[in-house]
mmCIF file of C-alpha atoms in Angstrom:
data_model
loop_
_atom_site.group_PDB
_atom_site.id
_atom_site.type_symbol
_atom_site.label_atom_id
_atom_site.label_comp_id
_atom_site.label_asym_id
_atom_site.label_seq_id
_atom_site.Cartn_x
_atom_site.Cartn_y
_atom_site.Cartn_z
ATOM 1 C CA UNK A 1 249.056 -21.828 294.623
ATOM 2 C CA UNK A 2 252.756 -20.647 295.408
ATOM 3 C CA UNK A 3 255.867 -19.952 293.003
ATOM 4 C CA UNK A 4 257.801 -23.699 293.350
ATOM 5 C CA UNK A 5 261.129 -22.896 295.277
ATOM 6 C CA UNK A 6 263.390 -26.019 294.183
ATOM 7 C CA UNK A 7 266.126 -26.061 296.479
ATOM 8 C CA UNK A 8 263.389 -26.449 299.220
ATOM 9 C CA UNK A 9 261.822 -28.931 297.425
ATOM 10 C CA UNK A 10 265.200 -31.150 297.260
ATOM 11 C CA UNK A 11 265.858 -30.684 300.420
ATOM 12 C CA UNK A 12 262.745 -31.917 301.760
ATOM 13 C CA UNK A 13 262.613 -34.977 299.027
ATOM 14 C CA UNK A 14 265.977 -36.051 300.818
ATOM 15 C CA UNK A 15 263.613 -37.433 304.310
ATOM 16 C CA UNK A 16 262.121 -40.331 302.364
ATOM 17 C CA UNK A 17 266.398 -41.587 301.783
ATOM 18 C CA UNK A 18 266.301 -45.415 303.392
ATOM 19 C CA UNK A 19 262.616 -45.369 303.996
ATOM 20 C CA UNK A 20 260.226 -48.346 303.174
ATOM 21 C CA UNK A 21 258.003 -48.172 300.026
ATOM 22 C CA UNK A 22 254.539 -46.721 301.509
ATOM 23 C CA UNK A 23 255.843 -44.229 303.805
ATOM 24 C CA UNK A 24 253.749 -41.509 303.847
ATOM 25 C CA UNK A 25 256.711 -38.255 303.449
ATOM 26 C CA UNK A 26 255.726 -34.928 302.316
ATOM 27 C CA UNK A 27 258.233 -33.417 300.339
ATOM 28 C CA UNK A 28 257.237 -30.135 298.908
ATOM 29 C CA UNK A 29 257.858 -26.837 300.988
ATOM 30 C CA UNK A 30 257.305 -26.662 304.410
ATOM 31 C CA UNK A 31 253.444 -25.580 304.319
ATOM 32 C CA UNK A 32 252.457 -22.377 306.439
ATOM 33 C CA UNK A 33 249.034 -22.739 305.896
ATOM 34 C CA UNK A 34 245.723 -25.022 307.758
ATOM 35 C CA UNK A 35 244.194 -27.875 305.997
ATOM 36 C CA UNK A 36 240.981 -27.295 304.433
ATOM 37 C CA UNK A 37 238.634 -30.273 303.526
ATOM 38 C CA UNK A 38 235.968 -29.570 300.747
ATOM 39 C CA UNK A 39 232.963 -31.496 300.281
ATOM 40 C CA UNK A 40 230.789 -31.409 297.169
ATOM 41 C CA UNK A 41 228.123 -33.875 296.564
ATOM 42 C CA UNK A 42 225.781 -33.296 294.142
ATOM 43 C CA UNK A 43 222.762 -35.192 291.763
ATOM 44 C CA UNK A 44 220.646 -33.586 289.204
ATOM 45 C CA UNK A 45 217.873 -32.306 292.336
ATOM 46 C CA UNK A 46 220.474 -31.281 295.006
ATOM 47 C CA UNK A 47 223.519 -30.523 296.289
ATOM 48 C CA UNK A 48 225.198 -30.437 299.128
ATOM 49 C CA UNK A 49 228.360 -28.284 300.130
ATOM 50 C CA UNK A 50 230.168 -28.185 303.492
ATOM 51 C CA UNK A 51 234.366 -27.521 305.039
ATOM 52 C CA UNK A 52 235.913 -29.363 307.406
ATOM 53 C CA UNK A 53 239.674 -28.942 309.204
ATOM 54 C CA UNK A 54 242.039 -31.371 310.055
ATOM 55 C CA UNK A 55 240.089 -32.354 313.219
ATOM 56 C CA UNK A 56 237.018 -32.624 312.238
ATOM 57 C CA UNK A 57 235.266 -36.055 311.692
ATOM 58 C CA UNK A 58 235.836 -37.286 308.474
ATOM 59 C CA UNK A 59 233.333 -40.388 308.514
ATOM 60 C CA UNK A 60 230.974 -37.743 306.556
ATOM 61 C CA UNK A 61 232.823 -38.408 303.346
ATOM 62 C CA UNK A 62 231.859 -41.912 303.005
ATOM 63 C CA UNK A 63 228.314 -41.594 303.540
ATOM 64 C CA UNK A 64 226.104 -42.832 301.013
ATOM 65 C CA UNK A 65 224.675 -40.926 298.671
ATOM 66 C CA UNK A 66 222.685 -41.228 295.533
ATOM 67 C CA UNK A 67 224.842 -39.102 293.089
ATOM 68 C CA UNK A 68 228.633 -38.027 293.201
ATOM 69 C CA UNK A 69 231.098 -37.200 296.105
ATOM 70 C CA UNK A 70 233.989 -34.748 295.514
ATOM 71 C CA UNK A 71 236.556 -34.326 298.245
ATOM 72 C CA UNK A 72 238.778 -31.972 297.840
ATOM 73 C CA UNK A 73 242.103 -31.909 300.148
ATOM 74 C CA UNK A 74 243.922 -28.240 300.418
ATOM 75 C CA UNK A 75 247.076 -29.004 302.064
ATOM 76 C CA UNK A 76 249.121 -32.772 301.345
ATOM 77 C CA UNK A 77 252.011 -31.925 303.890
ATOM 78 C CA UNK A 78 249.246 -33.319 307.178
ATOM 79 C CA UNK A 79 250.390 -36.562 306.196
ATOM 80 C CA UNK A 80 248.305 -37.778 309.683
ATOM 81 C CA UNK A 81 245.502 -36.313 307.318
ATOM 82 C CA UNK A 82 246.342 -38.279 304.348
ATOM 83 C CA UNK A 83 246.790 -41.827 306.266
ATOM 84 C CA UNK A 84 243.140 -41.138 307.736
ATOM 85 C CA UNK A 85 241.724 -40.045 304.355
ATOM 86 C CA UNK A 86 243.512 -43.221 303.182
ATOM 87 C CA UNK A 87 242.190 -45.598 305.265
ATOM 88 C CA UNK A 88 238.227 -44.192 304.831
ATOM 89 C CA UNK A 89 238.686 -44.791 301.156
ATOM 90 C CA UNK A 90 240.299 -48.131 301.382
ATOM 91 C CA UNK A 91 243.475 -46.557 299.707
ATOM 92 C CA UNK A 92 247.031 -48.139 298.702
ATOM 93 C CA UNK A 93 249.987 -47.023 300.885
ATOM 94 C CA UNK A 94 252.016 -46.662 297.758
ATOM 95 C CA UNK A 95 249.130 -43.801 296.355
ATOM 96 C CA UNK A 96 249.173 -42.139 299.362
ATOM 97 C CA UNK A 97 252.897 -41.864 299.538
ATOM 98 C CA UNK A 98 252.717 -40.201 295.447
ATOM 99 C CA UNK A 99 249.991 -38.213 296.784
ATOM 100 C CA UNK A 100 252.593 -36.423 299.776
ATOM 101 C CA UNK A 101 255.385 -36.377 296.733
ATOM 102 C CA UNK A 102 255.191 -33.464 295.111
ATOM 103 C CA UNK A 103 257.476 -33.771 292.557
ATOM 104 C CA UNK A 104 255.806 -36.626 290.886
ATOM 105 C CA UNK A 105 255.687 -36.668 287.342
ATOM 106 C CA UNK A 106 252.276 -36.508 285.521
ATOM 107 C CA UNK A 107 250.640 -39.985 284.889
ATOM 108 C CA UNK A 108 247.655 -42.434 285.291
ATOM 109 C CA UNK A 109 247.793 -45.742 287.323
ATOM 110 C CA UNK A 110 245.448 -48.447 287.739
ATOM 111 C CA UNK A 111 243.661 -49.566 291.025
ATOM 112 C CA UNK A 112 241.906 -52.650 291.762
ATOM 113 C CA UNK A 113 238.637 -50.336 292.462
ATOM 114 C CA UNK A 114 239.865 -46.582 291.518
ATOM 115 C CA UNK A 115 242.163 -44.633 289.292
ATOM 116 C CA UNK A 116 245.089 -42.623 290.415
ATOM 117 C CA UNK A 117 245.853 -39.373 288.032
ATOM 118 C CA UNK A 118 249.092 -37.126 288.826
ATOM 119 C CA UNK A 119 249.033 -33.584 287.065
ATOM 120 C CA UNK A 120 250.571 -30.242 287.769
ATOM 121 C CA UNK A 121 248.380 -26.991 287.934
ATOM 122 C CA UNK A 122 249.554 -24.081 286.611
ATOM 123 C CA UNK A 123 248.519 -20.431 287.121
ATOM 124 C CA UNK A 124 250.500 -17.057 286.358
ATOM 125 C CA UNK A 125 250.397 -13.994 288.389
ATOM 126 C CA UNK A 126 249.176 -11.038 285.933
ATOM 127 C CA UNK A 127 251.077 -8.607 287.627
ATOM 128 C CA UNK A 128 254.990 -10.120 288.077
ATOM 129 C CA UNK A 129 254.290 -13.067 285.422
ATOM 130 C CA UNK A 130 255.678 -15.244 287.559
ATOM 131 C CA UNK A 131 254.141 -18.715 286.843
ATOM 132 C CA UNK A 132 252.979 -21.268 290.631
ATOM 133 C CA UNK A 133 253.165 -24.894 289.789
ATOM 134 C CA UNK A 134 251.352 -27.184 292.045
ATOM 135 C CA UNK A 135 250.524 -30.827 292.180
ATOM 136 C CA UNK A 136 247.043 -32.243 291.828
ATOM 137 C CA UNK A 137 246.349 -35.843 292.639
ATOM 138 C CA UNK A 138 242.889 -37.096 291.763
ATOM 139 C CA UNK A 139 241.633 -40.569 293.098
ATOM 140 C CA UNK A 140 238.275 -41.651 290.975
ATOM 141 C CA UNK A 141 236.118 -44.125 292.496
ATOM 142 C CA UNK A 142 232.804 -45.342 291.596
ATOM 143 C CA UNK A 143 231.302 -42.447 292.768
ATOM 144 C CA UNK A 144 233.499 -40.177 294.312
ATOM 145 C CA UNK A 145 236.283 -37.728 293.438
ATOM 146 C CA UNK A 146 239.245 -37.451 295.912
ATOM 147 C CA UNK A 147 241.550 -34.190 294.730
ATOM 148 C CA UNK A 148 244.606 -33.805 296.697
ATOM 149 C CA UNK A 149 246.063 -30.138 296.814
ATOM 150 C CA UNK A 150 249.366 -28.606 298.171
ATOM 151 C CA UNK A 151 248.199 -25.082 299.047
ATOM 152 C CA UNK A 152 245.377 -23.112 299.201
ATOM 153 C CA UNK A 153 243.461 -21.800 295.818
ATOM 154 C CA UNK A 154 243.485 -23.650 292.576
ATOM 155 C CA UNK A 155 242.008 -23.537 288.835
ATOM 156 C CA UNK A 156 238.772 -25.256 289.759
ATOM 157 C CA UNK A 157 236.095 -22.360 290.396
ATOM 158 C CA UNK A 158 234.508 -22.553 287.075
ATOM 159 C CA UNK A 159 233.959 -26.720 287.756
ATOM 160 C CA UNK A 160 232.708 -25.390 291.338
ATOM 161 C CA UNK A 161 229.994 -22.552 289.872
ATOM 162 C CA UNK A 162 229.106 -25.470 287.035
ATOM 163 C CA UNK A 163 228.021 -27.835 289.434
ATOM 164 C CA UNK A 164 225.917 -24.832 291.359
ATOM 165 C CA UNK A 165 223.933 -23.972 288.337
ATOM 166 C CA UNK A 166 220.974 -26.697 288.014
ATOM 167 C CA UNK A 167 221.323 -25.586 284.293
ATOM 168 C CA UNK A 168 224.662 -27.455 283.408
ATOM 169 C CA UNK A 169 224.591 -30.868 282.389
ATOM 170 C CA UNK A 170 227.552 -32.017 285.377
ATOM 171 C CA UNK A 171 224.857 -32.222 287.667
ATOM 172 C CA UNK A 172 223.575 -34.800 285.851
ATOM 173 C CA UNK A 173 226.702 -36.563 284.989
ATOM 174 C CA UNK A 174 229.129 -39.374 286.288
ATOM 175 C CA UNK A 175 231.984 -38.770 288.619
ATOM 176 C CA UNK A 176 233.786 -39.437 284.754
ATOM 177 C CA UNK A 177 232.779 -36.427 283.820
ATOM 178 C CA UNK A 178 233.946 -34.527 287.225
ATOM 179 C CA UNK A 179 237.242 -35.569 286.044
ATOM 180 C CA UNK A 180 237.393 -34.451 282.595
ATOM 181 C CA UNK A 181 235.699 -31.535 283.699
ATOM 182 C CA UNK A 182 238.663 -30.755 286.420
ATOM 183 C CA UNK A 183 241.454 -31.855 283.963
ATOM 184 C CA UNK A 184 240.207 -29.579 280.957
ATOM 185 C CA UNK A 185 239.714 -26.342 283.608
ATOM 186 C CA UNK A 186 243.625 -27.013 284.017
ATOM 187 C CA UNK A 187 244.860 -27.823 280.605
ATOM 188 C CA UNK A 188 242.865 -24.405 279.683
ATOM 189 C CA UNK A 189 244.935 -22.360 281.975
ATOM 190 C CA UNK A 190 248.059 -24.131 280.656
ATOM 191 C CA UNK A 191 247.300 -22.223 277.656
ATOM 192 C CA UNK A 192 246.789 -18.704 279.160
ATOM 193 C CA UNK A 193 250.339 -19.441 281.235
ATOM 194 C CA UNK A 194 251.491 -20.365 277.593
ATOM 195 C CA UNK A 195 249.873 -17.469 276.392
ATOM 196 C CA UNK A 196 251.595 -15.026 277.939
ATOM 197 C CA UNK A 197 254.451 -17.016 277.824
ATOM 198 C CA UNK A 198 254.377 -15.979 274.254
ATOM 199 C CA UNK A 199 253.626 -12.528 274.570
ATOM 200 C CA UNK A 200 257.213 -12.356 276.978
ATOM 201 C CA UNK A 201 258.963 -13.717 274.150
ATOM 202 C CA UNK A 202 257.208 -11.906 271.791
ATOM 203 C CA UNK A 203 258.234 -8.740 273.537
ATOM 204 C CA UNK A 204 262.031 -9.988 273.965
ATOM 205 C CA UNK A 205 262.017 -10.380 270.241
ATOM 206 C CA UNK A 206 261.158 -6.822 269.542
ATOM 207 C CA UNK A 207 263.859 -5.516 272.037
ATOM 208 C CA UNK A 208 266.656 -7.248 270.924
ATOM 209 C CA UNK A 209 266.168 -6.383 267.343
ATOM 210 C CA UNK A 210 265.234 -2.802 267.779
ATOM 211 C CA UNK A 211 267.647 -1.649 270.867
ATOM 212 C CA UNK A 212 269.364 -4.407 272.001
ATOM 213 C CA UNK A 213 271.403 -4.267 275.618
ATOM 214 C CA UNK A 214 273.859 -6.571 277.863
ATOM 215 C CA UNK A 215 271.405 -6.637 279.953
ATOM 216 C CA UNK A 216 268.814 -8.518 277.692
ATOM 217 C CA UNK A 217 271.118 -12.008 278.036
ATOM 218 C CA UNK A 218 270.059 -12.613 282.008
ATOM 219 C CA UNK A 219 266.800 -12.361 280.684
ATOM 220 C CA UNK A 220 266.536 -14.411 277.639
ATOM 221 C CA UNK A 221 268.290 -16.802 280.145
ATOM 222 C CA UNK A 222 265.640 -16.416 282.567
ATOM 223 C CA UNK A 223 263.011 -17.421 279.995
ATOM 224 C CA UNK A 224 264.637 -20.005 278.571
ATOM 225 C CA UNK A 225 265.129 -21.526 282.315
ATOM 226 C CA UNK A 226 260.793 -20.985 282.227
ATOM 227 C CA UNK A 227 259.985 -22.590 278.982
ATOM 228 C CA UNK A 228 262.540 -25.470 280.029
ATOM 229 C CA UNK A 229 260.227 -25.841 283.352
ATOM 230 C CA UNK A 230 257.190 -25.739 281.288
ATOM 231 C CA UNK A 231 258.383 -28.383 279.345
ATOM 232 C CA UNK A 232 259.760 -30.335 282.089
ATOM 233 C CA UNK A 233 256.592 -29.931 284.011
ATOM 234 C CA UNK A 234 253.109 -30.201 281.285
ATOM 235 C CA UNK A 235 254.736 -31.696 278.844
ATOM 236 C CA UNK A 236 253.663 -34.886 279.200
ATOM 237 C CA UNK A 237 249.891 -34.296 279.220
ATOM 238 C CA UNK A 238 249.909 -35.702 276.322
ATOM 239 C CA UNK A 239 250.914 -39.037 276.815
ATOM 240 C CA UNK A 240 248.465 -38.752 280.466
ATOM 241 C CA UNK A 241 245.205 -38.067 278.164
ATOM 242 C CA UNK A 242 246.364 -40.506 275.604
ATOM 243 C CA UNK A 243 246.284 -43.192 278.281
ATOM 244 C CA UNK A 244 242.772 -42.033 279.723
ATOM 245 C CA UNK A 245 241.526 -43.110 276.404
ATOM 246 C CA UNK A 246 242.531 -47.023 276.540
ATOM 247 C CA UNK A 247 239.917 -49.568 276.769
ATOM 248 C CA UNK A 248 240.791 -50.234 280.451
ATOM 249 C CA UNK A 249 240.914 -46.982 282.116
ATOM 250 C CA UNK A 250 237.744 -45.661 280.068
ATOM 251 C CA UNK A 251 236.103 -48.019 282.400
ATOM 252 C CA UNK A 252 236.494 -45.943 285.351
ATOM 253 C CA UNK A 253 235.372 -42.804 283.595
ATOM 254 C CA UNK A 254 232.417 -44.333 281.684
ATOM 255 C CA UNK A 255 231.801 -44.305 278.080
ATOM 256 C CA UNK A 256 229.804 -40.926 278.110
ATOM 257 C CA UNK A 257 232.932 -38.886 278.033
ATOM 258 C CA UNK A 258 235.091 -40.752 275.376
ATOM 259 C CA UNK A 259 234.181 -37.741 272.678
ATOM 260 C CA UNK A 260 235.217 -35.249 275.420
ATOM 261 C CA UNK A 261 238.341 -36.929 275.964
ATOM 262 C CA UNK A 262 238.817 -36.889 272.499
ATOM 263 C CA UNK A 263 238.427 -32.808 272.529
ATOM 264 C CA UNK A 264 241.044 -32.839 275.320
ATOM 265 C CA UNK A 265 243.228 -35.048 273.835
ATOM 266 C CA UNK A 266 243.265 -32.548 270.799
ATOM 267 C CA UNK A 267 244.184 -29.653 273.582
ATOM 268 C CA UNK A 268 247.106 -31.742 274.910
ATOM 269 C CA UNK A 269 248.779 -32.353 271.676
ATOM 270 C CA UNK A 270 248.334 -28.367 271.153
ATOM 271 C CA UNK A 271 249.684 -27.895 274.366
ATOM 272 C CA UNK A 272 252.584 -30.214 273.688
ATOM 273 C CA UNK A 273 253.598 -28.471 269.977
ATOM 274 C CA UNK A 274 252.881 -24.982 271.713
ATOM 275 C CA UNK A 275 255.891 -25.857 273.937
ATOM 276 C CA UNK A 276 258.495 -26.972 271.384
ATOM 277 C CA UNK A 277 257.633 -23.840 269.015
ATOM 278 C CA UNK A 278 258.568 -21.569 272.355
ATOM 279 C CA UNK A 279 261.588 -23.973 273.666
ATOM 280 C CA UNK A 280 262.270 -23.422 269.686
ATOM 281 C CA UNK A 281 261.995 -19.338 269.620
ATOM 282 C CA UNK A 282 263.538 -18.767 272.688
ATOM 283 C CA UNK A 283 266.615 -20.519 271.678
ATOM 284 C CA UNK A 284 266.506 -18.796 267.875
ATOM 285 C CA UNK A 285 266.353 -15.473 270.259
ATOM 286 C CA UNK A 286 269.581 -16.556 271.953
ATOM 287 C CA UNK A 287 270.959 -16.707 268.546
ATOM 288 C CA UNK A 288 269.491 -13.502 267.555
ATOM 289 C CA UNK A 289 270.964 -11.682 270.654
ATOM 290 C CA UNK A 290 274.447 -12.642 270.221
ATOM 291 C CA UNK A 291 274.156 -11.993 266.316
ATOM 292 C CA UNK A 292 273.023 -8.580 267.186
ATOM 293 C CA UNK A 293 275.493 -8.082 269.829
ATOM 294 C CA UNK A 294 278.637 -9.639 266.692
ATOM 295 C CA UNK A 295 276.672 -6.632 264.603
ATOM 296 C CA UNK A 296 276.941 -4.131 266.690
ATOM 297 C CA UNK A 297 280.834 -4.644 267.312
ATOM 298 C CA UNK A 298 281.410 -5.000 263.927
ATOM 299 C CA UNK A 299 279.610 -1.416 263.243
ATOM 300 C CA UNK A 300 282.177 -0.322 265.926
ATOM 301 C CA UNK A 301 284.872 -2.280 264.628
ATOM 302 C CA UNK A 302 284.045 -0.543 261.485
ATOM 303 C CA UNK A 303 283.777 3.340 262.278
ATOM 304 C CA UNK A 304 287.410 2.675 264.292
ATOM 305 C CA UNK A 305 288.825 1.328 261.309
ATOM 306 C CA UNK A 306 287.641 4.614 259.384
ATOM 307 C CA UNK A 307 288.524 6.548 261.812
ATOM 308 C CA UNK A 308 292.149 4.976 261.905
ATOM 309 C CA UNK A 309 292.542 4.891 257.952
ATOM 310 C CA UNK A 310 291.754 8.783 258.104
ATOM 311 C CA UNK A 311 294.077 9.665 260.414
ATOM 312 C CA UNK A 312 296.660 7.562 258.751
ATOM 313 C CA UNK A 313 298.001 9.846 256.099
ATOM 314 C CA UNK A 314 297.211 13.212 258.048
ATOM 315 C CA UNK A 315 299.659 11.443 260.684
ATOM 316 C CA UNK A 316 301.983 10.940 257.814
ATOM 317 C CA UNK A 317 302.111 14.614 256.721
ATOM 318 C CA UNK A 318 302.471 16.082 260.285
ATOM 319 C CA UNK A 319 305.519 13.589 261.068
ATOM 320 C CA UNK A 320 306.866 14.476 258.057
ATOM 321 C CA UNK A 321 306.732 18.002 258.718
ATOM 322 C CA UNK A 322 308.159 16.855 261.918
ATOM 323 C CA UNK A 323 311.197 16.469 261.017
ATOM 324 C CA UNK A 324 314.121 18.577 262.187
ATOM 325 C CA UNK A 325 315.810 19.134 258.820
ATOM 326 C CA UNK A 326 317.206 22.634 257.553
ATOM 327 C CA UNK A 327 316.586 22.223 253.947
ATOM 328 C CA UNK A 328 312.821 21.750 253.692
ATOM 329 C CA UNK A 329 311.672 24.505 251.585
ATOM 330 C CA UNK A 330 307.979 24.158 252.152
ATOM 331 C CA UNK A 331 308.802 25.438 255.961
ATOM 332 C CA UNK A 332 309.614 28.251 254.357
ATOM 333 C CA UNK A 333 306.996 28.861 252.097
ATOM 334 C CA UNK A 334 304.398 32.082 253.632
ATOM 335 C CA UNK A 335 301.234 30.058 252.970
ATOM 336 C CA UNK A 336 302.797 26.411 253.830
ATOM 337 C CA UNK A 337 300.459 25.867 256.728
ATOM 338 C CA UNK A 338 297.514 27.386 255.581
ATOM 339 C CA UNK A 339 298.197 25.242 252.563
ATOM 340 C CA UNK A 340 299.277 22.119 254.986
ATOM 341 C CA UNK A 341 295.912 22.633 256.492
ATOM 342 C CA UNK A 342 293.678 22.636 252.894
ATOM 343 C CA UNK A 343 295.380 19.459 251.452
ATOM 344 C CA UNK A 344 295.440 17.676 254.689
ATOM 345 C CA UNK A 345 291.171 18.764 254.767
ATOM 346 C CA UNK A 346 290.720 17.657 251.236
ATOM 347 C CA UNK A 347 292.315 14.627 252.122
ATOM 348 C CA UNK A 348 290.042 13.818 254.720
ATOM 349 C CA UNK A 349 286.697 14.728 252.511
ATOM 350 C CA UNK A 350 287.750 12.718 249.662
ATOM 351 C CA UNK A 351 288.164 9.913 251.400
ATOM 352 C CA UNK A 352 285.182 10.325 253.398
ATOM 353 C CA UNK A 353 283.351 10.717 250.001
ATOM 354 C CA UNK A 354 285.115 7.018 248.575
ATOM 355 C CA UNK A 355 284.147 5.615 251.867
ATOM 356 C CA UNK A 356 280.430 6.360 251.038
ATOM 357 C CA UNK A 357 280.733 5.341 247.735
ATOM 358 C CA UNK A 358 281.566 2.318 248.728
ATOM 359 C CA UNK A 359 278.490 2.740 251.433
ATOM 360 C CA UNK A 360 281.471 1.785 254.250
ATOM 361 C CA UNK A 361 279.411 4.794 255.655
#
């Protein structure tokens, strides 16, 4: 999974401009990576794992067999790839081409004999917290799983080691439950990325109040411009799951996983009010930066106003004394300055001492 660059991704989208529906145009970053082929089929007594490249022959993946088929495609930019897995499965022109998009939004479409699912992964690196999106397609047939990745590594070991153990219950399950299982391994890490999400705002929070800086802005910015892509990006899981549970698309998942659907259905609403509560905090910590920052000039506002009103009257005393007049008798006076000097300190401390009174200070 890589960091999305979106000027790349723009750039790229601009090829399919003029072109027939059903051309087959990748349009995510150019790729510098091979294509890896995974095959996974599996029943309750065996399974069966093996990798292919681009080159290799494919007709493998059609094979019968008694149990469930789950081909998983690492790298969507071979689009000579997708038009070949395409025609072994029998597949629309107009899937394949969402399949090369990769900025599709997330949804659920209905096939004559499969069902087409669009989702974005999301993972977050622990060390720079900087969050990779990627698209996922999944095709579900009758009996197989086609998953359609843009780069290497996903979210999907722990469905991998759960179909290894003979003691889960996937290997005795339907390709439905392959697909719930895949779609709940990625709605859980949408909840670490969300997680720490929280934690970064969390930490934000605590900095601004106790030692706000300029500097903090850019970066409140920075997570706003995050949370926006978040929402932007999973928010509409929701709406995705809630359509996997109507009467006609149940059919291609079989009824055995309706009461897990209904468990991730509860995750993607949680998912969905997670987001607004952080697109919600990170714009009340906008708020709270630049009411610090008003605070903050105020207190200096405040201590150069004192300052000023201090040095008002001593500035009135020594321009007084200023003045080149013969007949001022206190210039004459032995202890004038040294007397000068007390009044002008007393004047200072008792007005120091009002301005604490009137906690100004």
């Amino acid at each position: 999974m890589e960091v999305i660059k979106v000027d790349e991704t723009s750039k790229n989208r601009k090829k399919k401009v003029g072109l027939p529906p059903g051309s087959i145009i990748y349009t995510g970053e150019n790729p510098q990576h091979k294509v890896n082929i995974e095959f996974i089929a599996y029943n309750d007594s065996i399974i069966k794992r093996e990798v292919f490249d681009e080159n290799s022959n494919l007709s493998i993946l059609t094979h019968d067999f008694k149990g469930v088929r789950w081909i998983n495609v690492d790298g969507i930019h071979n689009t000579i790839l997708l038009k070949k897995v395409g025609k072994l499965f029998d597949l629309d022109n107009l899937v394949m081409e969402d399949v090369a998009n990769s900025t599709q939004r997330a949804k659920v479409e209905e096939r004559e004999d499969y069902l087409f699912i669009v989702l974005k992964m999301l993972n977050i690196d622990p060390i720079t917290k900087d969050i990779s999106y990627e698209q996922i397609s999944l095709i579900v047939g009758d009996d197989y799983l086609l998953t359609f990745q843009e780069s290497p590594g996903d979210v999907l070991d722990s469905v991998r080691s759960r179909i290894e153990s003979p003691n889960y219950r996937m290997r005795k399950k339907s390709v439905g439950y392959l697909t719930y299982a895949i779609l709940d391994s990625i709605v859980d890490y949408y909840f670490m990325v969300l997680d720490e999400v929280e934690i970064e705002i969390d930490k934000l929070e605590s900095k601004v109040i106790n030692d706000s800086e300029r500097e903090d802005l850019q970066s409140i910015i920075n997570l706003k411009q995050k949370v926006s892509t978040l929402k932007r990006t999973i928010g509409p899981i929701r709406e995705l799951i809630t359509k996997l549970q109507t009467k006609s698309i149940a059919e291609y998942l079989n009824d055995d996983i309706k009461i897990y659907l209904s468990d991730l259905s509860d995750h993607g609403i949680i998912v969905c009010d997670t987001l607004e509560v952080l697109n919600t905090r990170v714009t009340e910590l906008i708020q709270l930066y630049h009411s610090t920052i008003s605070n903050e000039m105020n207190e200096i506002m405040k201590i150069l106003a004192i300052i000023s009103t201090v040095f008002m009257p001593l500035s009135f005393l020594t321009s007084m004394y200023g003045m080149n007049f013969d007949n001022m008798p206190e210039l004459h006076t032995k202890y004038g300055y040294f007397i000068l000097l007390a009044a002008m300190f007393a004047l200072v401390l008792g007005m120091i001492a009002y301005f604490k009174k009137k906690k100004w200070l």
